[in-house]
Short mmCIF file of C-alpha atoms in Angstrom, two decimals:
data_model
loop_
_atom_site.label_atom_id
_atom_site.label_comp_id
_atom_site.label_asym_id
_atom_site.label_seq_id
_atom_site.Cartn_x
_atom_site.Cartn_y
_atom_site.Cartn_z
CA UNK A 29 188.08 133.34 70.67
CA UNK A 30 188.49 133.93 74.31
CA UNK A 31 191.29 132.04 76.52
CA UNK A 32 192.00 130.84 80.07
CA UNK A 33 193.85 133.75 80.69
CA UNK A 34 191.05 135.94 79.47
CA UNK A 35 188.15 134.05 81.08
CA UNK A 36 190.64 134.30 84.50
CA UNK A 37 190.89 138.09 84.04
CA UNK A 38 187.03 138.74 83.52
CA UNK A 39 185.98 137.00 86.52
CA UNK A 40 188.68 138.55 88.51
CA UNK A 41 186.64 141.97 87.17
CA UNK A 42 183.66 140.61 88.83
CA UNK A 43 182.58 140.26 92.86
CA UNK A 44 183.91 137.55 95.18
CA UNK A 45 181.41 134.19 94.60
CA UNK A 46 179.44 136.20 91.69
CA UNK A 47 177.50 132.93 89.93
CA UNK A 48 179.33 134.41 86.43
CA UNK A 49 182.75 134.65 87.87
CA UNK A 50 182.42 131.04 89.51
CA UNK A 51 181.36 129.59 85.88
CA UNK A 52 184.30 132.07 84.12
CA UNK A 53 186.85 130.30 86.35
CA UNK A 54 185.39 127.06 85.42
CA UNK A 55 185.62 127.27 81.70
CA UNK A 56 189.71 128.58 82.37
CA UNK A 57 189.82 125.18 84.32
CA UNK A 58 188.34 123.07 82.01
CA UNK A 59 190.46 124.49 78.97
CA UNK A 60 193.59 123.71 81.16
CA UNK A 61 192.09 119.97 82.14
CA UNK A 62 191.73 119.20 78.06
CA UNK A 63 195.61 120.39 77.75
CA UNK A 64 196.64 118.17 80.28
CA UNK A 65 194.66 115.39 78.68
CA UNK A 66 196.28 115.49 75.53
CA UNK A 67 199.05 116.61 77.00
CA UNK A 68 199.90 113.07 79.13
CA UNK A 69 201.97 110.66 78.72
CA UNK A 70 201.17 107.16 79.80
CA UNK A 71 198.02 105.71 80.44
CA UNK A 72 197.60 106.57 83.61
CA UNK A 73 198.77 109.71 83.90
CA UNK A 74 196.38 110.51 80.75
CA UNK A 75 193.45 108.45 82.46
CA UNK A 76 193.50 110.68 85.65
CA UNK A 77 193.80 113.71 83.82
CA UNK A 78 190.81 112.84 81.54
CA UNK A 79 188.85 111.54 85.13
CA UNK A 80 189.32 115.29 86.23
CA UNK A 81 188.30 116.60 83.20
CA UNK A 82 185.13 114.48 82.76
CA UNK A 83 184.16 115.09 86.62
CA UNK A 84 184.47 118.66 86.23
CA UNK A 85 182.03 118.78 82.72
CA UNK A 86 179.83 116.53 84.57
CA UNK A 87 179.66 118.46 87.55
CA UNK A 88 180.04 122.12 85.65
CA UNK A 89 177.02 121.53 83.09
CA UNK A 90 174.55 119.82 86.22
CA UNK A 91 174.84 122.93 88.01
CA UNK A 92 174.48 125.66 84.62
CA UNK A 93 171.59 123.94 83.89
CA UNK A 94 169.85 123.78 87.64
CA UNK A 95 171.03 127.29 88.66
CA UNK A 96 171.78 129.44 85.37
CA UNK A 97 169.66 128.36 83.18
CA UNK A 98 166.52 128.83 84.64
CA UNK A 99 167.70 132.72 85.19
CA UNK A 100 169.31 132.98 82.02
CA UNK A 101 165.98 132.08 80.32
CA UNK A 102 164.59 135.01 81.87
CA UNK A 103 167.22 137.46 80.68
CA UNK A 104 168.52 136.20 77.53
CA UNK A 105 165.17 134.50 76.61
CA UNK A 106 163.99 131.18 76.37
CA UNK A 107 165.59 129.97 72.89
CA UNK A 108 168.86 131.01 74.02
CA UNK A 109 168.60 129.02 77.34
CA UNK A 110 167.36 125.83 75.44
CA UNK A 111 170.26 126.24 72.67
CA UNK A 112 172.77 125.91 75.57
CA UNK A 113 171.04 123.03 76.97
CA UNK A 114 170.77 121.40 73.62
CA UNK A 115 174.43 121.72 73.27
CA UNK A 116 175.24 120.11 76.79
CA UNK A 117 172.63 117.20 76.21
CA UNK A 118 175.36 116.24 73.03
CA UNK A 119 177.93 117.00 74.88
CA UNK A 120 176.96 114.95 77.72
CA UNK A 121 176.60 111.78 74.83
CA UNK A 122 180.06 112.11 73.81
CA UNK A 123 181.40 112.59 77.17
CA UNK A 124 180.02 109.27 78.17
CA UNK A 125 180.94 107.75 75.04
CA UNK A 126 184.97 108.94 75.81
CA UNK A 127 184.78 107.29 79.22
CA UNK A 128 183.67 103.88 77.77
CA UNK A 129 186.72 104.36 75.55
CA UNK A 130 190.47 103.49 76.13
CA UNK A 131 192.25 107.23 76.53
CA UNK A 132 195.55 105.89 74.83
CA UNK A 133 193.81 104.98 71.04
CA UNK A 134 193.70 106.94 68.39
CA UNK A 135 189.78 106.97 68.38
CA UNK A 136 190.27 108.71 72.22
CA UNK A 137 192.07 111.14 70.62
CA UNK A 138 190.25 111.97 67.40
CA UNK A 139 186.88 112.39 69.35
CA UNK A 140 188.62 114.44 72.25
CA UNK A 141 189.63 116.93 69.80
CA UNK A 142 186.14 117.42 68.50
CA UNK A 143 184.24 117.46 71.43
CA UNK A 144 186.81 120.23 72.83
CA UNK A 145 186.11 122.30 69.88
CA UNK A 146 182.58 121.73 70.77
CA UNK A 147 183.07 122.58 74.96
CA UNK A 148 185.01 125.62 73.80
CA UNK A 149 182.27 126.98 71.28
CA UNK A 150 179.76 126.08 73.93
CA UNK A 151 181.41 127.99 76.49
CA UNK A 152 182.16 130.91 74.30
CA UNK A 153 178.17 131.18 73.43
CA UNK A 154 177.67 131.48 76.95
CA UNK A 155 180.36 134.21 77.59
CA UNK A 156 178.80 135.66 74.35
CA UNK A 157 174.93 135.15 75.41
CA UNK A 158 174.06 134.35 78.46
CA UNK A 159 176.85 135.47 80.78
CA UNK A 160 176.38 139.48 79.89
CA UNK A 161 172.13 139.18 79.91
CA UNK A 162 172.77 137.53 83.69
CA UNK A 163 175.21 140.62 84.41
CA UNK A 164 173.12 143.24 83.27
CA UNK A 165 169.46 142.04 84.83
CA UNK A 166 170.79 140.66 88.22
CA UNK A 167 171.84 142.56 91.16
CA UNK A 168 174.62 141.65 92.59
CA UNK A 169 173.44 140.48 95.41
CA UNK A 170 171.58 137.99 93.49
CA UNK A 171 173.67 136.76 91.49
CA UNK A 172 176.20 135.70 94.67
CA UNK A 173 173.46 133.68 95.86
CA UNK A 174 173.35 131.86 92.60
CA UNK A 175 176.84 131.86 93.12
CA UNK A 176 176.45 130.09 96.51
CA UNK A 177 173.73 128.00 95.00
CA UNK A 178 175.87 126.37 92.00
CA UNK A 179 178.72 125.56 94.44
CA UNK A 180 176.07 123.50 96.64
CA UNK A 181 174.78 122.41 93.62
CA UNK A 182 178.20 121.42 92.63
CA UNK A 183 179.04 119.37 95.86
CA UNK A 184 175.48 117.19 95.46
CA UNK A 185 175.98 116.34 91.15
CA UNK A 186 176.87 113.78 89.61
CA UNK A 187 180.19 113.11 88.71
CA UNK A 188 180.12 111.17 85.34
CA UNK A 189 178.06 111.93 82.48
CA UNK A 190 173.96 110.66 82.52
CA UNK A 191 172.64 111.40 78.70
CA UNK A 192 169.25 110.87 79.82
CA UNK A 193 168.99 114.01 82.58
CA UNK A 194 171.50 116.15 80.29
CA UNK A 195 169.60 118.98 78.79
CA UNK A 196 167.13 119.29 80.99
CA UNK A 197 166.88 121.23 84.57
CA UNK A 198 163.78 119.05 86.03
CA UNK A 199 165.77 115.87 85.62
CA UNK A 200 168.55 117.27 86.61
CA UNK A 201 166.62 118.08 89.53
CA UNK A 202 164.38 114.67 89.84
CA UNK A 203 166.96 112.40 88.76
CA UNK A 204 170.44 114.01 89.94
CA UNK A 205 170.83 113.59 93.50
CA UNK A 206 170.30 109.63 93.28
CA UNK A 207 172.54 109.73 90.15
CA UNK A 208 175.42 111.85 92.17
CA UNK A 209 175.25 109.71 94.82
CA UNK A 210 175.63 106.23 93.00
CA UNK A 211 178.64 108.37 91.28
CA UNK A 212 180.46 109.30 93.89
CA UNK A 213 180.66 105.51 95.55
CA UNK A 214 181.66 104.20 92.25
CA UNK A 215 184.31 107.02 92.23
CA UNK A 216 185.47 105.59 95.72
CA UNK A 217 185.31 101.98 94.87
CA UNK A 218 187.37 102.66 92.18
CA UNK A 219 189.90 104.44 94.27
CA UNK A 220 189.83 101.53 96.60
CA UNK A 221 190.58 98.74 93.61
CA UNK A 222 193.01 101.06 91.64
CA UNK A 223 195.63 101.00 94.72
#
């Protein structure tokens, strides 16, 4: 089992904005954002942290499955690349069924523990799978422009889970940009009411 610190030490390894470093740093992130969740104290404090967490899946898996996927389907093969979106598609349903939920019950915190046992195996299949069949069939040169493409890709997603696009690059592609948008002014309005 890989950690953080581990996943922070391979992509230092790799080239500035290589598309596998980018996603290594990620997953170290989104480890940290799941110990700060269960980590909080208060409601608040607990509700931001889970906010940043869920923002960063939503935003993390959108862009794997636009920009890696496609190329990982072409070096570690087509039921490898489908696996990994099958497991985002779930995780994408729990995700959204966490933010209907109140983060300070004990049915929060039952289902947060499972589904980051499920993000961690997820990432780790990647790392395992995908990660070292992009590294070893893309230049490097290539993959920093998929580098620079997931970061763009990144800025335009949506920022809360959408079950129905999850799993699936063309809706991802069809569907996202209207979703991210809508997103991102309910993220503001809610910044607006919450002061």
């Amino acid at each position: 089992m890989s950690s953080a610190r581990q996943e922070r030490a391979q992509a230092a390894k790799l080239p500035d904005g290589d598309v596998i470093a980018v996603l290594l740093r990620q997953h170290a992130l989104i480890r940290d954002l799941f110990a700060e969740v269960r980590d909080a104290r208060g409601g608040r404090p607990r509700q931001e942290a889970f906010d940043a967490l869920r923002a960063l899946l939503a935003v993390h898996e959108t862009a794997e499955e636009m920009i890696l996927r496609p190329v990982a389907t072409d070096t570690a093969g087509e039921a490898e690349a489908e696996a990994r979106n099958q497991e985002e598609k779930a995780a994408n349903q729990v995700l959204a069924e966490l933010e209907r939920m109140d983060v300070s019950g004990p049915e929060f915190d039952a289902l947060l523990r499972r589904f980051e046992k499920d993000v961690v195996a997820h990432a780790e299949h990647e790392e395992r799978e995908e990660f070292p069949s992009v590294l070893q069939e893309c230049p490097e040169a290539r993959r920093r422009r998929l580098g620079g493409q997931l970061r763009l890709v990144e800025k335009l997603a949506p920022t809360h889970p959408h079950p129905r696009t999850a799993g699936s690059p063309t809706a991802q592609w069809v569907v996202g940009p209207f979703a991210a948008m809508l997103d991102r002014t309910r993220d503001a309005l809610g910044r607006v009411t919450d002061r």
